[in-house]
Amino acid sequence: MRGTFPGSRGRGLPPGPPCIPLIGNVLQLPTTGIHLKFTEWAKAYGPIFSLKIGSSTTVVINSPPLVKHILDKQSAIYSHRPNIYIARELILRGDHMMFLNLGDAWRRGRRLYHQQFNETRCEKQHVILQNAEAIQMLRDFCLSPEALMSHPKRYSNSIMMSIVLGIRTMTPDTAHMRGLYHFLEGLSEILEIGATPPVDIFPIFKYLPESWFHNWKSRSRAVGALLTRLYEPLIDHVIRRRNRVGSKECFLDNVLDQQEKLGLSDRDILLMVGNLLEGGSDTTASMLLIFIQAMLKYPDIQTQVQAQIDSVVGEDRSPTWDDYARLPMVAMVVKECLRWRPVAPTAFPHAAKEDGEIDGMRIPKGSTVVLNVWGLHHDPDRHADPDIFNPWRYADRTLPAPCYASSPDYENRDHYAYGAGRRICPGIQLAERGLFIGIAKMLWAFEISEPVDPQTGRPIPVDVDPVTGYLEGFLNCPKDFQATVRVRSQRRRKTIFREFDAAEQEVFRHYECL
């Protein structure tokens, strides 16, 4: 009877914290910072543990060999998604790629993504845009260094808007950029584990007064309304543009050309566009802000990496993706940023399509399977002094992340910031280039230091504490902070503005601005 009683941990499941009858471990889940609790439990219960949420099972993976065995080698079993009522029914109201189970619709969307974000296309086309947008980011820092929270967001959003819709984001005040980040803040708060009642486990919560649970239904529907109001006008604009001047070489035009053939509804296309803008805008921007935090906290590292950049690039041009092989220290900084403060510390949960087993332990059909990225990245047995920002831990692994993600040997994996298995981020090639280009150019151009408090004359330290320094939500984004960003020389400043003028003439003219 113990194995079938709701809330109990049945025989054969991975170990885990003690359960309360009927509800299991519900009351032990924090409303924020779930990745920190998972990492604490991993120390107590081992590299794989289970939680009971009512009658459902959640399995949390905390070691590289288990990631390889479960999510990579058995990806056909463990690549479904949990049924998340709030997301599917209240916010999205359609087939969003992030929430689709493996099947024809998911494969169709993945093929469309691959057409746009494969390595060849990134190498031949997208890096040109990324280089130009990064140059504008440098120019923007020169003109308004105090707006440091905005410039990385504009950079990453403009890249995605240009690739997906053929529309640039010229300034952080652009309506579509402000709308996107407002939507993402709301979505992140809603989707964090523990932030809303577990209606997928206890359906009765759907019928109780929502005021008992912080008006979760109204909040969810409001986030969904933001999504529709944001994307519908942008898609309508592209359709009108097609009717007026024909197709541009952007993702949406490519999809619209195939809409009838692929049987895509208008809602399918809206959610596909949204998935790309959401996934590509917030993560890259947050990582660039985390990079700035790391440079504030570890100025000696900044100086050492700048010395390598200076020896390779000089002052009369800024670094580009073509310099990757000659700037291994920049690659190491990128990897360490992704390890040290991963933006998605628990990734997005997988689900078991059928019953499975690992080392004699059961993973029942329908179980939620969580990749604890934070725990993997902060395991002292794998990363010595994991709380310290130390790029030199990657001195023997400086190739781009896709090279290690596809390795058959789990020991070669550099980090898990892009996920694992069939659900690995489809934009990994683009993201690697965007981060390298952005970070390399910033290190080449600027001295990043702690600002001085005018009242005390003392430096204002940056808060990088995992609990207090980051916004609450599914994504691990820095709270607003201050930094002094100064151009390293007038010669570099002239180079920045010269390259920006060239970007306007040679790159930006191919895209619209709203």
Short mmCIF file of C-alpha atoms in Angstrom, two decimals:
data_model
loop_
_atom_site.label_atom_id
_atom_site.label_comp_id
_atom_site.label_asym_id
_atom_site.label_seq_id
_atom_site.Cartn_x
_atom_site.Cartn_y
_atom_site.Cartn_z
CA MET A 1 0.00 0.00 0.00
CA ARG A 2 2.86 2.40 0.71
CA GLY A 3 3.85 2.47 -2.95
CA THR A 4 0.36 3.47 -4.12
CA PHE A 5 -0.71 5.92 -1.40
CA PRO A 6 -0.74 9.55 -2.70
CA GLY A 7 2.17 11.56 -1.41
CA SER A 8 4.32 8.55 -0.54
CA ARG A 9 7.57 7.58 -2.20
CA GLY A 10 6.92 4.18 -3.75
CA ARG A 11 9.41 1.36 -3.80
CA GLY A 12 12.21 1.63 -6.29
CA LEU A 13 12.14 5.40 -6.73
CA PRO A 14 15.33 7.43 -6.24
CA PRO A 15 15.78 8.58 -2.61
CA GLY A 16 14.63 11.97 -1.44
CA PRO A 17 13.39 14.06 1.49
CA PRO A 18 10.69 12.60 3.75
CA CYS A 19 7.14 12.87 2.43
CA ILE A 20 3.94 14.02 4.10
CA PRO A 21 0.92 11.78 3.43
CA LEU A 22 -1.27 12.93 0.52
CA ILE A 23 0.81 15.99 -0.38
CA GLY A 24 4.33 14.54 -0.47
CA ASN A 25 7.05 17.24 -0.54
CA VAL A 26 4.86 20.19 -1.53
CA LEU A 27 5.45 22.14 1.68
CA GLN A 28 9.23 21.73 1.41
CA LEU A 29 9.45 23.52 -1.95
CA PRO A 30 10.53 27.17 -1.65
CA THR A 31 8.64 29.76 -3.68
CA THR A 32 11.94 31.15 -5.04
CA GLY A 33 15.48 29.85 -5.46
CA ILE A 34 14.42 26.26 -6.09
CA HIS A 35 17.83 25.51 -7.68
CA LEU A 36 19.55 26.22 -4.37
CA LYS A 37 17.23 23.83 -2.55
CA PHE A 38 17.78 21.15 -5.19
CA THR A 39 21.54 21.52 -4.76
CA GLU A 40 21.17 21.21 -0.98
CA TRP A 41 19.11 18.03 -1.41
CA ALA A 42 21.65 16.61 -3.86
CA LYS A 43 24.29 16.78 -1.14
CA ALA A 44 22.01 14.83 1.17
CA TYR A 45 20.45 12.30 -1.22
CA GLY A 46 22.95 11.90 -4.04
CA PRO A 47 23.27 12.61 -7.77
CA ILE A 48 19.67 11.63 -8.48
CA PHE A 49 16.79 12.13 -6.08
CA SER A 50 13.02 12.19 -6.26
CA LEU A 51 10.25 14.36 -4.90
CA LYS A 52 6.59 13.52 -4.53
CA ILE A 53 4.10 16.26 -5.35
CA GLY A 54 0.84 14.59 -4.48
CA SER A 55 0.70 11.44 -6.58
CA SER A 56 3.17 12.74 -9.19
CA THR A 57 6.93 12.19 -9.21
CA THR A 58 9.73 14.65 -9.92
CA VAL A 59 13.24 13.33 -10.53
CA VAL A 60 16.20 15.73 -10.24
CA ILE A 61 19.50 14.97 -12.02
CA ASN A 62 22.70 16.36 -10.52
CA SER A 63 25.66 14.57 -12.16
CA PRO A 64 27.19 14.54 -15.69
CA PRO A 65 27.12 10.74 -16.17
CA LEU A 66 23.41 10.68 -15.33
CA VAL A 67 22.72 13.58 -17.69
CA LYS A 68 24.48 11.66 -20.46
CA HIS A 69 22.70 8.39 -19.67
CA ILE A 70 19.19 9.78 -19.14
CA LEU A 71 18.80 12.92 -21.25
CA ASP A 72 21.27 12.19 -24.06
CA LYS A 73 21.31 8.43 -24.60
CA GLN A 74 17.63 7.94 -23.70
CA SER A 75 16.34 11.19 -25.13
CA ALA A 76 13.53 9.38 -26.95
CA ILE A 77 12.05 8.60 -23.52
CA TYR A 78 12.92 11.73 -21.53
CA SER A 79 12.23 14.59 -23.97
CA HIS A 80 8.51 15.13 -23.39
CA ARG A 81 7.30 18.14 -21.39
CA PRO A 82 5.23 18.14 -18.20
CA ASN A 83 1.63 19.20 -18.64
CA ILE A 84 1.73 22.74 -17.26
CA TYR A 85 -1.88 23.93 -17.17
CA ILE A 86 -1.02 27.54 -16.38
CA ALA A 87 1.27 27.88 -19.38
CA ARG A 88 -0.72 25.88 -21.91
CA GLU A 89 -4.28 26.96 -21.07
CA LEU A 90 -4.03 30.38 -19.43
CA ILE A 91 -0.96 32.04 -20.97
CA LEU A 92 -0.16 30.51 -24.36
CA ARG A 93 -3.41 28.93 -25.55
CA GLY A 94 -1.62 27.01 -28.28
CA ASP A 95 1.36 24.87 -29.25
CA HIS A 96 4.45 26.71 -28.01
CA MET A 97 7.71 24.93 -28.91
CA MET A 98 8.93 25.15 -25.34
CA PHE A 99 5.96 23.10 -24.11
CA LEU A 100 5.39 20.67 -26.99
CA ASN A 101 5.93 16.95 -26.49
CA LEU A 102 8.09 15.10 -29.01
CA GLY A 103 6.01 14.53 -32.11
CA ASP A 104 5.33 15.81 -35.60
CA ALA A 105 4.59 19.39 -34.50
CA TRP A 106 7.78 19.60 -32.44
CA ARG A 107 9.91 18.11 -35.24
CA ARG A 108 8.38 20.51 -37.76
CA GLY A 109 9.22 23.50 -35.58
CA ARG A 110 12.70 22.22 -34.83
CA ARG A 111 13.41 21.86 -38.57
CA LEU A 112 12.34 25.45 -39.15
CA TYR A 113 14.61 26.60 -36.32
CA HIS A 114 17.52 24.61 -37.73
CA GLN A 115 17.08 26.22 -41.15
CA GLN A 116 17.60 29.61 -39.53
CA PHE A 117 20.14 28.88 -36.79
CA ASN A 118 22.42 26.14 -38.13
CA GLU A 119 26.18 26.63 -37.91
CA THR A 120 26.63 27.47 -41.59
CA ARG A 121 24.01 30.21 -41.57
CA CYS A 122 25.34 31.66 -38.32
CA GLU A 123 28.88 31.62 -39.70
CA LYS A 124 28.09 33.19 -43.07
CA GLN A 125 25.23 35.53 -42.23
CA HIS A 126 24.31 36.12 -38.61
CA VAL A 127 27.79 36.98 -37.30
CA ILE A 128 27.82 40.00 -39.62
CA LEU A 129 24.70 41.30 -37.91
CA GLN A 130 25.98 40.38 -34.43
CA ASN A 131 29.23 42.23 -35.06
CA ALA A 132 27.35 45.34 -36.18
CA GLU A 133 24.92 45.25 -33.24
CA ALA A 134 27.83 44.80 -30.81
CA ILE A 135 29.49 47.87 -32.28
CA GLN A 136 26.32 49.86 -31.61
CA MET A 137 26.38 48.51 -28.05
CA LEU A 138 29.91 49.92 -27.63
CA ARG A 139 28.83 53.25 -29.11
CA ASP A 140 25.82 53.34 -26.77
CA PHE A 141 28.07 52.72 -23.75
CA CYS A 142 30.29 55.59 -24.91
CA LEU A 143 27.30 57.95 -25.16
CA SER A 144 25.39 56.84 -22.04
CA PRO A 145 27.51 54.62 -19.78
CA GLU A 146 25.06 55.06 -16.90
CA ALA A 147 22.39 53.06 -18.80
CA LEU A 148 24.34 49.81 -18.53
CA MET A 149 21.26 47.68 -17.78
CA SER A 150 19.69 48.69 -21.11
CA HIS A 151 22.50 48.35 -23.66
CA PRO A 152 22.96 44.55 -23.50
CA LYS A 153 19.19 44.12 -23.71
CA ARG A 154 18.97 46.26 -26.84
CA TYR A 155 21.91 44.35 -28.36
CA SER A 156 20.41 40.91 -27.89
CA ASN A 157 16.85 41.98 -28.73
CA SER A 158 17.89 43.73 -31.93
CA ILE A 159 19.75 40.65 -33.14
CA MET A 160 16.70 38.45 -32.61
CA MET A 161 14.22 40.98 -34.02
CA SER A 162 16.37 41.39 -37.14
CA ILE A 163 16.78 37.66 -37.73
CA VAL A 164 13.18 36.72 -36.93
CA LEU A 165 11.27 39.71 -38.34
CA GLY A 166 13.73 41.81 -40.33
CA ILE A 167 13.14 44.68 -37.88
CA ARG A 168 15.90 46.26 -35.77
CA THR A 169 15.71 47.65 -32.25
CA MET A 170 17.45 51.00 -32.53
CA THR A 171 17.05 52.11 -28.92
CA PRO A 172 16.04 50.55 -25.59
CA ASP A 173 12.94 52.76 -25.61
CA THR A 174 11.49 50.99 -28.66
CA ALA A 175 7.95 49.85 -27.83
CA HIS A 176 8.46 46.22 -28.85
CA MET A 177 11.56 45.88 -26.66
CA ARG A 178 9.88 47.38 -23.61
CA GLY A 179 6.88 45.15 -24.19
CA LEU A 180 8.99 42.01 -24.54
CA TYR A 181 10.91 42.49 -21.31
CA HIS A 182 7.71 43.37 -19.45
CA PHE A 183 6.19 40.11 -20.70
CA LEU A 184 9.31 38.10 -19.82
CA GLU A 185 9.35 39.43 -16.26
CA GLY A 186 5.76 38.34 -15.77
CA LEU A 187 6.32 34.95 -17.40
CA SER A 188 9.43 34.21 -15.31
CA GLU A 189 7.60 35.03 -12.08
CA ILE A 190 4.64 32.82 -12.99
CA LEU A 191 6.67 29.81 -14.17
CA GLU A 192 9.11 29.51 -11.27
CA ILE A 193 8.53 26.26 -9.43
CA GLY A 194 6.51 26.96 -6.28
CA ALA A 195 5.23 30.36 -7.41
CA THR A 196 1.72 29.14 -8.22
CA PRO A 197 -0.52 26.38 -6.79
CA PRO A 198 0.26 22.89 -8.15
CA VAL A 199 -2.91 22.65 -10.24
CA ASP A 200 -1.43 19.92 -12.45
CA ILE A 201 -1.13 17.69 -9.37
CA PHE A 202 -4.18 18.82 -7.42
CA PRO A 203 -6.84 19.86 -9.98
CA ILE A 204 -9.12 21.00 -7.16
CA PHE A 205 -7.03 24.19 -6.95
CA LYS A 206 -8.60 25.26 -10.26
CA TYR A 207 -11.96 25.58 -8.52
CA LEU A 208 -10.90 27.25 -5.27
CA PRO A 209 -10.99 31.06 -4.96
CA GLU A 210 -7.88 32.32 -6.76
CA SER A 211 -7.51 35.07 -4.15
CA TRP A 212 -6.26 32.36 -1.81
CA PHE A 213 -3.21 32.00 -4.07
CA HIS A 214 -2.26 35.55 -5.05
CA ASN A 215 -4.83 35.73 -7.88
CA TRP A 216 -2.84 33.25 -9.94
CA LYS A 217 -5.44 32.87 -12.72
CA SER A 218 -5.81 36.59 -13.32
CA ARG A 219 -2.05 37.07 -13.25
CA SER A 220 -1.54 34.24 -15.73
CA ARG A 221 -4.20 35.50 -18.15
CA ALA A 222 -2.74 39.00 -17.94
CA VAL A 223 0.66 37.65 -18.98
CA GLY A 224 -1.01 35.83 -21.89
CA ALA A 225 -2.74 39.03 -23.00
CA LEU A 226 0.63 40.78 -23.04
CA LEU A 227 1.96 38.09 -25.38
CA THR A 228 -0.83 38.55 -27.92
CA ARG A 229 -0.69 42.35 -27.82
CA LEU A 230 3.07 42.24 -28.34
CA TYR A 231 3.41 39.82 -31.26
CA GLU A 232 0.24 40.28 -33.34
CA PRO A 233 1.09 43.84 -34.50
CA LEU A 234 4.66 42.83 -35.40
CA ILE A 235 3.50 39.86 -37.47
CA ASP A 236 0.80 41.98 -39.14
CA HIS A 237 3.48 44.52 -40.06
CA VAL A 238 5.61 41.85 -41.73
CA ILE A 239 2.59 40.55 -43.68
CA ARG A 240 1.84 44.08 -44.93
CA ARG A 241 5.51 44.49 -45.86
CA ARG A 242 5.39 41.26 -47.87
CA ASN A 243 2.36 42.51 -49.76
CA ARG A 244 4.12 45.79 -50.47
CA VAL A 245 7.74 44.85 -51.30
CA GLY A 246 7.92 41.04 -51.14
CA SER A 247 9.81 38.74 -48.77
CA LYS A 248 12.90 39.66 -46.81
CA GLU A 249 15.45 37.10 -45.71
CA CYS A 250 14.07 36.62 -42.20
CA PHE A 251 12.64 33.70 -40.24
CA LEU A 252 9.02 34.86 -40.39
CA ASP A 253 9.07 35.33 -44.16
CA ASN A 254 10.49 31.83 -44.52
CA VAL A 255 7.74 30.39 -42.33
CA LEU A 256 4.97 32.33 -44.07
CA ASP A 257 6.23 31.01 -47.40
CA GLN A 258 5.70 27.48 -46.05
CA GLN A 259 2.60 28.07 -43.89
CA GLU A 260 0.08 26.28 -46.10
CA LYS A 261 2.44 23.42 -46.96
CA LEU A 262 3.26 22.80 -43.29
CA GLY A 263 -0.29 23.27 -42.04
CA LEU A 264 0.63 26.02 -39.59
CA SER A 265 -2.11 28.10 -37.98
CA ASP A 266 -1.66 31.81 -37.35
CA ARG A 267 -1.43 31.02 -33.63
CA ASP A 268 1.31 28.44 -34.31
CA ILE A 269 3.35 31.10 -36.09
CA LEU A 270 2.76 33.70 -33.39
CA LEU A 271 3.98 31.33 -30.68
CA MET A 272 6.98 30.25 -32.78
CA VAL A 273 8.02 33.86 -33.31
CA GLY A 274 7.50 34.55 -29.61
CA ASN A 275 9.56 31.54 -28.57
CA LEU A 276 12.55 32.80 -30.55
CA LEU A 277 12.32 36.39 -29.38
CA GLU A 278 11.86 35.34 -25.77
CA GLY A 279 14.63 32.74 -25.77
CA GLY A 280 17.19 34.83 -27.63
CA SER A 281 16.63 38.25 -26.07
CA ASP A 282 16.66 37.69 -22.32
CA THR A 283 19.32 35.00 -21.94
CA THR A 284 22.10 36.72 -23.89
CA ALA A 285 21.38 40.08 -22.26
CA SER A 286 21.43 38.56 -18.78
CA MET A 287 24.73 36.79 -19.48
CA LEU A 288 26.35 40.03 -20.63
CA LEU A 289 25.21 41.71 -17.41
CA ILE A 290 26.59 38.76 -15.43
CA PHE A 291 29.87 39.23 -17.32
CA ILE A 292 29.98 42.87 -16.20
CA GLN A 293 29.33 41.75 -12.62
CA ALA A 294 32.22 39.28 -12.84
CA MET A 295 34.59 41.98 -14.11
CA LEU A 296 33.58 44.23 -11.21
CA LYS A 297 34.22 41.44 -8.74
CA TYR A 298 37.44 40.15 -10.33
CA PRO A 299 39.31 43.11 -11.92
CA ASP A 300 42.58 41.17 -12.21
CA ILE A 301 40.93 38.77 -14.65
CA GLN A 302 39.75 41.72 -16.74
CA THR A 303 43.31 43.02 -16.98
CA GLN A 304 44.78 39.67 -18.00
CA VAL A 305 42.21 39.00 -20.72
CA GLN A 306 42.58 42.53 -22.07
CA ALA A 307 46.32 41.97 -22.44
CA GLN A 308 45.67 38.99 -24.73
CA ILE A 309 43.10 40.93 -26.76
CA ASP A 310 45.47 43.87 -27.16
CA SER A 311 48.28 41.63 -28.41
CA VAL A 312 46.03 40.13 -31.09
CA VAL A 313 43.75 42.99 -32.14
CA GLY A 314 45.42 46.32 -31.38
CA GLU A 315 43.45 49.57 -31.22
CA ASP A 316 42.45 50.19 -34.84
CA ARG A 317 39.78 47.50 -35.07
CA SER A 318 37.56 45.68 -32.62
CA PRO A 319 37.64 41.88 -32.20
CA THR A 320 35.28 39.69 -34.22
CA TRP A 321 34.26 36.02 -34.30
CA ASP A 322 37.15 35.42 -36.72
CA ASP A 323 39.50 36.04 -33.77
CA TYR A 324 38.03 33.17 -31.72
CA ALA A 325 40.98 30.77 -32.06
CA ARG A 326 43.46 33.52 -31.14
CA LEU A 327 41.53 34.69 -28.07
CA PRO A 328 41.15 31.56 -25.92
CA MET A 329 40.95 33.61 -22.73
CA VAL A 330 37.80 35.33 -23.98
CA ALA A 331 36.29 31.91 -24.71
CA MET A 332 37.19 30.85 -21.17
CA VAL A 333 35.48 33.94 -19.72
CA VAL A 334 32.33 33.19 -21.73
CA LYS A 335 32.22 29.61 -20.43
CA GLU A 336 32.86 30.66 -16.85
CA CYS A 337 30.06 33.25 -16.98
CA LEU A 338 27.68 30.52 -18.16
CA ARG A 339 28.88 28.18 -15.40
CA TRP A 340 29.11 30.67 -12.54
CA ARG A 341 25.65 32.23 -12.86
CA PRO A 342 23.55 30.22 -15.34
CA VAL A 343 20.50 32.14 -16.50
CA ALA A 344 18.25 29.06 -16.38
CA PRO A 345 19.53 27.28 -13.25
CA THR A 346 17.07 24.37 -13.51
CA ALA A 347 16.70 24.47 -17.31
CA PHE A 348 13.17 23.72 -18.50
CA PRO A 349 11.75 20.46 -17.11
CA HIS A 350 11.57 17.30 -19.21
CA ALA A 351 9.04 14.50 -18.73
CA ALA A 352 9.20 10.72 -19.08
CA LYS A 353 7.17 9.42 -22.03
CA GLU A 354 7.23 5.89 -20.61
CA ASP A 355 8.53 3.96 -17.61
CA GLY A 356 12.31 4.00 -17.29
CA GLU A 357 15.06 2.78 -15.00
CA ILE A 358 18.49 3.99 -13.96
CA ASP A 359 20.84 1.99 -11.73
CA GLY A 360 17.94 -0.12 -10.48
CA MET A 361 15.79 2.93 -9.64
CA ARG A 362 12.44 3.53 -11.33
CA ILE A 363 11.47 6.67 -13.22
CA PRO A 364 7.71 6.24 -13.75
CA LYS A 365 5.92 7.32 -16.91
CA GLY A 366 4.81 10.95 -16.60
CA SER A 367 7.55 11.88 -14.11
CA THR A 368 8.93 15.40 -14.36
CA VAL A 369 12.70 15.22 -14.96
CA VAL A 370 14.72 18.28 -13.91
CA LEU A 371 18.26 19.08 -15.01
CA ASN A 372 19.75 20.90 -12.01
CA VAL A 373 22.15 23.10 -13.95
CA TRP A 374 23.09 25.09 -10.86
CA GLY A 375 23.99 21.95 -8.93
CA LEU A 376 26.05 20.58 -11.84
CA HIS A 377 27.91 23.87 -12.16
CA HIS A 378 28.53 24.26 -8.42
CA ASP A 379 29.62 20.73 -7.60
CA PRO A 380 33.01 21.07 -5.84
CA ASP A 381 33.99 17.58 -6.97
CA ARG A 382 33.82 18.74 -10.58
CA HIS A 383 34.60 22.46 -10.20
CA ALA A 384 37.02 23.36 -7.41
CA ASP A 385 35.87 26.41 -5.43
CA PRO A 386 32.69 26.65 -7.52
CA ASP A 387 31.58 30.00 -6.08
CA ILE A 388 34.78 31.65 -7.34
CA PHE A 389 34.82 33.09 -10.87
CA ASN A 390 37.84 31.35 -12.41
CA PRO A 391 38.01 31.17 -16.24
CA TRP A 392 41.22 29.14 -16.09
CA ARG A 393 39.24 26.06 -15.13
CA TYR A 394 38.45 25.93 -18.89
CA ALA A 395 42.04 26.23 -20.10
CA ASP A 396 41.84 22.79 -21.75
CA ARG A 397 38.33 23.28 -23.21
CA THR A 398 38.26 26.46 -25.28
CA LEU A 399 36.29 25.25 -28.30
CA PRO A 400 32.71 26.50 -28.72
CA ALA A 401 30.12 24.79 -26.52
CA PRO A 402 28.45 22.78 -29.37
CA CYS A 403 31.70 20.82 -29.77
CA TYR A 404 31.44 19.54 -26.19
CA ALA A 405 27.65 19.18 -26.07
CA SER A 406 27.86 16.60 -28.88
CA SER A 407 30.79 14.68 -27.36
CA PRO A 408 30.06 11.03 -26.48
CA ASP A 409 32.20 11.44 -23.34
CA TYR A 410 30.40 13.31 -20.56
CA GLU A 411 33.76 14.29 -19.05
CA ASN A 412 34.29 16.57 -22.06
CA ARG A 413 31.17 18.64 -21.39
CA ASP A 414 32.10 22.22 -20.50
CA HIS A 415 28.77 23.30 -18.99
CA TYR A 416 25.02 22.70 -19.19
CA ALA A 417 23.77 26.25 -19.72
CA TYR A 418 22.21 25.25 -23.05
CA GLY A 419 20.48 22.16 -21.65
CA ALA A 420 20.95 18.57 -22.81
CA GLY A 421 19.49 15.89 -25.05
CA ARG A 422 17.06 16.58 -27.87
CA ARG A 423 15.84 19.64 -26.01
CA ILE A 424 19.22 21.39 -26.11
CA CYS A 425 18.85 25.05 -27.09
CA PRO A 426 18.32 25.25 -30.88
CA GLY A 427 20.04 28.65 -30.88
CA ILE A 428 23.28 27.40 -29.33
CA GLN A 429 25.36 28.36 -32.39
CA LEU A 430 23.95 31.88 -32.45
CA ALA A 431 24.23 32.33 -28.68
CA GLU A 432 27.89 31.27 -28.60
CA ARG A 433 28.76 33.83 -31.24
CA GLY A 434 26.68 36.58 -29.67
CA LEU A 435 28.29 36.14 -26.27
CA PHE A 436 31.85 35.88 -27.59
CA ILE A 437 31.49 38.92 -29.84
CA GLY A 438 29.80 41.03 -27.16
CA ILE A 439 32.26 40.13 -24.40
CA ALA A 440 35.37 40.39 -26.59
CA LYS A 441 34.38 43.83 -27.84
CA MET A 442 33.53 45.11 -24.36
CA LEU A 443 36.86 43.95 -22.95
CA TRP A 444 38.69 45.49 -25.91
CA ALA A 445 36.86 48.81 -25.54
CA PHE A 446 36.26 49.48 -21.86
CA GLU A 447 37.64 49.53 -18.36
CA ILE A 448 34.86 48.22 -16.12
CA SER A 449 35.13 49.18 -12.45
CA GLU A 450 33.05 49.68 -9.33
CA PRO A 451 31.45 53.14 -9.09
CA VAL A 452 32.40 55.40 -6.21
CA ASP A 453 29.82 56.57 -3.69
CA PRO A 454 29.98 60.40 -3.81
CA GLN A 455 29.02 60.61 -0.12
CA THR A 456 31.63 58.24 1.30
CA GLY A 457 34.23 58.15 -1.47
CA ARG A 458 34.20 54.36 -1.27
CA PRO A 459 33.53 51.88 -4.10
CA ILE A 460 29.97 50.53 -4.32
CA PRO A 461 30.31 46.73 -4.36
CA VAL A 462 28.18 44.67 -6.72
CA ASP A 463 25.87 42.08 -5.14
CA VAL A 464 26.50 38.68 -6.75
CA ASP A 465 24.99 36.66 -3.93
CA PRO A 466 22.80 33.93 -5.49
CA VAL A 467 19.96 34.79 -3.10
CA THR A 468 20.00 38.59 -2.87
CA GLY A 469 21.65 39.69 -6.12
CA TYR A 470 19.20 38.28 -8.65
CA LEU A 471 15.54 38.71 -9.52
CA GLU A 472 13.04 36.14 -8.33
CA GLY A 473 11.71 33.97 -11.13
CA PHE A 474 12.41 31.06 -13.45
CA LEU A 475 15.36 32.94 -15.00
CA ASN A 476 18.38 34.02 -12.96
CA CYS A 477 18.66 37.70 -14.01
CA PRO A 478 20.74 40.29 -12.13
CA LYS A 479 18.96 42.96 -10.17
CA ASP A 480 19.80 46.51 -11.23
CA PHE A 481 23.37 47.41 -10.33
CA GLN A 482 25.88 50.16 -11.07
CA ALA A 483 29.24 50.11 -12.81
CA THR A 484 31.68 52.62 -14.21
CA VAL A 485 32.32 51.88 -17.89
CA ARG A 486 35.11 54.01 -19.41
CA VAL A 487 36.57 53.75 -22.90
CA ARG A 488 40.20 52.63 -22.64
CA SER A 489 41.63 55.22 -25.04
CA GLN A 490 40.57 57.94 -27.46
CA ARG A 491 41.99 55.86 -30.28
CA ARG A 492 39.59 53.04 -29.41
CA ARG A 493 36.73 55.52 -29.19
CA LYS A 494 37.48 56.71 -32.73
CA THR A 495 37.58 53.09 -33.89
CA ILE A 496 34.18 52.43 -32.31
CA PHE A 497 32.51 55.36 -34.06
CA ARG A 498 34.21 54.59 -37.37
CA GLU A 499 33.02 50.97 -37.23
CA PHE A 500 29.53 52.11 -36.23
CA ASP A 501 29.34 54.37 -39.30
CA ALA A 502 30.36 51.39 -41.45
CA ALA A 503 27.74 49.18 -39.77
CA GLU A 504 25.01 51.72 -40.56
CA GLN A 505 26.00 51.85 -44.22
CA GLU A 506 26.75 48.17 -44.80
CA VAL A 507 24.50 46.21 -42.40
CA PHE A 508 21.71 48.17 -40.72
CA ARG A 509 20.31 49.53 -44.00
CA HIS A 510 19.06 46.03 -44.83
CA TYR A 511 16.64 46.05 -41.87
CA GLU A 512 13.57 48.06 -40.96
CA CYS A 513 13.22 50.20 -37.85
CA LEU A 514 9.84 50.86 -36.23
#
